[in-house]
Coordinates of C-alpha atoms in Angstrom, one line a residue:
Chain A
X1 CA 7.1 -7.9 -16.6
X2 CA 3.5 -8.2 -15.3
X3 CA 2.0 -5.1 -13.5
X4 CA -0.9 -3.8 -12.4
X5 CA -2.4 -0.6 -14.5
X6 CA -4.4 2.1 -13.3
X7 CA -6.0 4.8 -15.8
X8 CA -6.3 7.9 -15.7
X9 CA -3.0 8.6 -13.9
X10 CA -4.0 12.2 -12.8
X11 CA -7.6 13.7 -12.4
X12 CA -8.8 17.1 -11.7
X13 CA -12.9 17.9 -11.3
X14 CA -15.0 19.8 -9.9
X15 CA -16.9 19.2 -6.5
X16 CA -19.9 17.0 -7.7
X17 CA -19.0 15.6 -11.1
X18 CA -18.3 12.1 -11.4
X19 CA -15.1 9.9 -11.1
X20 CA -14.0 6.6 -12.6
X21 CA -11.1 4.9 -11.9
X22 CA -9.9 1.9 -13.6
X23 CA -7.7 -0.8 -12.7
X24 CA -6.2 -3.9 -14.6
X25 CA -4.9 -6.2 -12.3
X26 CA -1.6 -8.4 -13.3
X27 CA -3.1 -11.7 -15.3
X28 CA -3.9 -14.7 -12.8
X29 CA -4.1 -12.5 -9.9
X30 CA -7.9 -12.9 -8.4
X31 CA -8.0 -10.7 -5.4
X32 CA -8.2 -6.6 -5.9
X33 CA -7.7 -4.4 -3.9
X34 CA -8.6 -0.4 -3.8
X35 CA -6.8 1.7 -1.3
X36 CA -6.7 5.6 -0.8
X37 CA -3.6 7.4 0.3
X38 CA -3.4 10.7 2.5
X39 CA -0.5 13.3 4.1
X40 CA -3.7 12.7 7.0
X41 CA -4.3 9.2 7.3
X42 CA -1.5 7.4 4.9
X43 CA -2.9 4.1 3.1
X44 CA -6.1 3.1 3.7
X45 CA -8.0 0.3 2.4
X46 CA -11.8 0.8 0.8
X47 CA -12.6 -2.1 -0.3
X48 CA -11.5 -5.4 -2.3
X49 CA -12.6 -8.4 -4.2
X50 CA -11.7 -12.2 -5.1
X51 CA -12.6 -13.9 -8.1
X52 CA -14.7 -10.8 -8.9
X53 CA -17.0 -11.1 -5.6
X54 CA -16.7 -8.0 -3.5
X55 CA -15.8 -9.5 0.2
X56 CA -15.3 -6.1 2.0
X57 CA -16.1 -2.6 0.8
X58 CA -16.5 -1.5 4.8
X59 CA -14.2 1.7 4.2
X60 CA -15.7 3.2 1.5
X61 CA -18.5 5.9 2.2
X62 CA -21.1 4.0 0.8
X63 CA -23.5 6.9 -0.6
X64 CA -21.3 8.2 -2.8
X65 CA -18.0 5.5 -4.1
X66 CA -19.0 2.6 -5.6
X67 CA -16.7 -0.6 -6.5
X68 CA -17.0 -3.4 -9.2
X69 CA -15.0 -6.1 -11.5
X70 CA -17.3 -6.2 -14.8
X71 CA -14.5 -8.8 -15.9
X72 CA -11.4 -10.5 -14.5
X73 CA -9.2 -7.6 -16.2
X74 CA -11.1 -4.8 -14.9
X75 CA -11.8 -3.3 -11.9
X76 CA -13.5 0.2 -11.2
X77 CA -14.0 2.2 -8.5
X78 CA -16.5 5.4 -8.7
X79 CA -17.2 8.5 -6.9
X80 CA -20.5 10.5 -7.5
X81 CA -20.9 12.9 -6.8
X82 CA -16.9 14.0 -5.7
X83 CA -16.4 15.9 -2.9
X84 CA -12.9 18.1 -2.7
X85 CA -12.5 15.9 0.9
X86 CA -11.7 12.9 -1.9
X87 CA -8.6 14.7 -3.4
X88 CA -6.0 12.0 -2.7
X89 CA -4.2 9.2 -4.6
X90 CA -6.5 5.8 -5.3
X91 CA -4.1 2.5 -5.3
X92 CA -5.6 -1.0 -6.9
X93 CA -3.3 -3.5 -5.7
X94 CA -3.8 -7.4 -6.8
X95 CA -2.5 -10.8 -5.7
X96 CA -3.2 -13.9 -4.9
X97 CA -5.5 -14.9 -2.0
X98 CA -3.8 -13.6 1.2
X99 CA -0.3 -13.1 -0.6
X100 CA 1.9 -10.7 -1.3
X101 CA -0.2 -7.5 -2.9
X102 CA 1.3 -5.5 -6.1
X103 CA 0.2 -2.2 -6.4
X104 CA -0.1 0.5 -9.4
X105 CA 1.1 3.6 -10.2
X106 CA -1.9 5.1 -8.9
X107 CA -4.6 7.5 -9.5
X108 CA -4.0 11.1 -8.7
X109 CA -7.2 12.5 -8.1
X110 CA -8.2 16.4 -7.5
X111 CA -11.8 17.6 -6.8
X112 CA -11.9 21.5 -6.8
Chain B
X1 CA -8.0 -3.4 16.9
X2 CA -5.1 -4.6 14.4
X3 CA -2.7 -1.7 14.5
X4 CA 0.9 -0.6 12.6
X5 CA 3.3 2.0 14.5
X6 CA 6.5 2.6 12.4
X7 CA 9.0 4.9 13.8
X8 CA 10.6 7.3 13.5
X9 CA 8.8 9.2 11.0
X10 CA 12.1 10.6 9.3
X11 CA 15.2 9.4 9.3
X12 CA 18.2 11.5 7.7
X13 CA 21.9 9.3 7.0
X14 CA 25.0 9.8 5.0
X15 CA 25.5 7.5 2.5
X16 CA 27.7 4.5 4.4
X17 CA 25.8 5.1 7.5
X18 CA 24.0 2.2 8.8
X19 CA 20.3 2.3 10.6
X20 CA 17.4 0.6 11.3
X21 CA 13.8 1.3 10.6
X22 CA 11.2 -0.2 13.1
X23 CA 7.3 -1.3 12.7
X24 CA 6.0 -2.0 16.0
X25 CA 2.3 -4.2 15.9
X26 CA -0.8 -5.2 17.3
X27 CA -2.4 -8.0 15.5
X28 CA -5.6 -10.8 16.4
X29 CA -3.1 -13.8 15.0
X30 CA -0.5 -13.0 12.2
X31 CA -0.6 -14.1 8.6
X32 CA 2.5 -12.1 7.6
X33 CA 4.4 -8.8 8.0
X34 CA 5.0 -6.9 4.6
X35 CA 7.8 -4.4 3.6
X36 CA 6.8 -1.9 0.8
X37 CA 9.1 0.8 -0.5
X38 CA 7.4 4.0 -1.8
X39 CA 9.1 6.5 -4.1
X40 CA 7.0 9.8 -4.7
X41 CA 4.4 9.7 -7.4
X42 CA 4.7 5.9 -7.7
X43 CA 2.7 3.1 -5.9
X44 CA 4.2 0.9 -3.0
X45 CA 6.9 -1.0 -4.5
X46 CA 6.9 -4.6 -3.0
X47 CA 9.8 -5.7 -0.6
X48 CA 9.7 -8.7 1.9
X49 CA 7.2 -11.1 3.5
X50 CA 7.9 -12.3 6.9
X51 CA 5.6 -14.7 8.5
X52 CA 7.2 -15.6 11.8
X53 CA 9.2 -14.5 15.0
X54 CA 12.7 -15.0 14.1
X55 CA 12.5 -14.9 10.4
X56 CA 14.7 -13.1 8.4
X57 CA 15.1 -12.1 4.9
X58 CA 18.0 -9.4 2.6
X59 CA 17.8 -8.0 -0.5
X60 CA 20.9 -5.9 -1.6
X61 CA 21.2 -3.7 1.5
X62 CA 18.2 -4.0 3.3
X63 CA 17.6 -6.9 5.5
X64 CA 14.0 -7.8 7.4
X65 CA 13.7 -9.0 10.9
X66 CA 10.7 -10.1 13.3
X67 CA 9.8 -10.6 16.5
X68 CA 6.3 -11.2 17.9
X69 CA 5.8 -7.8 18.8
X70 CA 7.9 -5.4 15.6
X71 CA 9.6 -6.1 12.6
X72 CA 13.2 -4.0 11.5
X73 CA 14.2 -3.2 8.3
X74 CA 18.1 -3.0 8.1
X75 CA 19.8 -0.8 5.8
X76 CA 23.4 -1.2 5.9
X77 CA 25.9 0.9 4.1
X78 CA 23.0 2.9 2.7
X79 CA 23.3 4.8 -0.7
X80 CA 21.4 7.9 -2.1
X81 CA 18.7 5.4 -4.3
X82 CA 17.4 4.1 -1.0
X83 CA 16.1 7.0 -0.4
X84 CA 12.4 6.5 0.0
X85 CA 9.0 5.9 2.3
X86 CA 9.1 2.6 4.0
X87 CA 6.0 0.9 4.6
X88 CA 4.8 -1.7 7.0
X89 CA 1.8 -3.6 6.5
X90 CA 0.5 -6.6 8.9
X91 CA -2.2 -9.0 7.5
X92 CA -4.2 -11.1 9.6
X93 CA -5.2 -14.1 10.0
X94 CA -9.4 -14.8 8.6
X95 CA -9.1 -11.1 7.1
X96 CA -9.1 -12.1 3.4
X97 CA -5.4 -10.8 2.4
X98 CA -6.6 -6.9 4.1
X99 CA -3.2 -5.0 5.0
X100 CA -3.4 -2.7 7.7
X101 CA -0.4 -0.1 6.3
X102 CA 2.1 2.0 9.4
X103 CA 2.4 5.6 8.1
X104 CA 5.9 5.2 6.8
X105 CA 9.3 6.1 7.7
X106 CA 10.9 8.9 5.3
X107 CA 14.3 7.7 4.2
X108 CA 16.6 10.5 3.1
X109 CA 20.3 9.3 2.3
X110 CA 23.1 12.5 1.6
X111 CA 26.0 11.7 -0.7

């Protein structure tokens, strides 16, 4: 049963230490998508790729999250330095291009 | 501006009692209309695809409908596992895949 993995599944900090999240999308699939939820503003997309290429990173604050595939099997997305305004749950979701998306179990992240 | 409004935010049944769930959207040319279904502490759980106005699709007790302006999701005879957040996604045409997500609808089904 192939699924998409996300590690760590909880994280606490402290306002301006860094955060990585990783992803392993589900084998075959080339598009990635990273997505913050919210109570506030529900799902939200920051930013995906295909084939590895980033095609859209437009809702991501770009001075301090950063996004990247170093390989087909991982994707990362990075926040330095964290801010306790990023305390929410980070989604990677992967598919084929402009198909259905599959998402993980999530990242819960908390910046004190 | 592509836009997803579900209603109503919660919806409380008994278990047996049928409802319907609707995702009302604006949209610069359709791809296709997603389902997800959302248990807490766990990532969107994938549903349906629709892709056009009088499409329909069922899965156990939950069945998807569209029109050119909102998609239902159906849930007869519902049972306490259904209880959940349904989301609604659109994704548009030329947008690379991108989903543009509705807040939810709460599902809460009493035995």
């Amino acid at each position: 049963d192939a699924r998409v993995t996300q590690t760590p599944r909880h994280k606490v900090t402290e306002m301006g230490q860094e955060v990585t999240m990783r992803c392993q999308p589900i084998l075959g699939h080339n598009t990635v998508f990273w997505y913050r939820q919210t109570m506030m503003q529900g799902l939200e997309l920051l930013a995906y790729f295909r084939n590895r290429a980033p095609l859209d990173d437009s809702g991501m604050p770009k001075d301090r999250f950063s996004a990247e595939m170093p390989d087909a099997t991982l994707a990362t997305l990075k926040i330095q330095p964290s801010e306790p305004r990023d305390s929410a749950v980070y989604f990677c979701a992967s598919g084929p291009p402009a198909d259905t998306q599959y998402f993980g179990p999530g990242t819960r992240l908390t910046v004190l | 501006e592509d836009q997803v409004t579900q209603s109503p935010e919660a919806l409380r049944l008994q278990e047996g009692e049928s409802s319907s769930l609707n995702c009302s959207y604006t949209v610069s040319g359709l791809r296709g209309l997603f389902w997800y279904r959302q248990d807490p502490g766990k990532g969107p759980e994938f549903l349906f695809t629709l892709y056009s106005a009088g499409e329909e699709k069922e899965k156990e007790r939950l069945k998807a409908t569209l029109t050119k302006k909102e998609s239902f999701l159906h849930i007869t005879a519902p049972k306490p596992e259904d209880s959940a957040t349904y989301l609604c996604a659109v994704q548009a045409n030329n947008q690379g895949g991108k989903l543009i997500f509705g807040q939810g609808t709460e599902l809460s089904v009493k035995p």
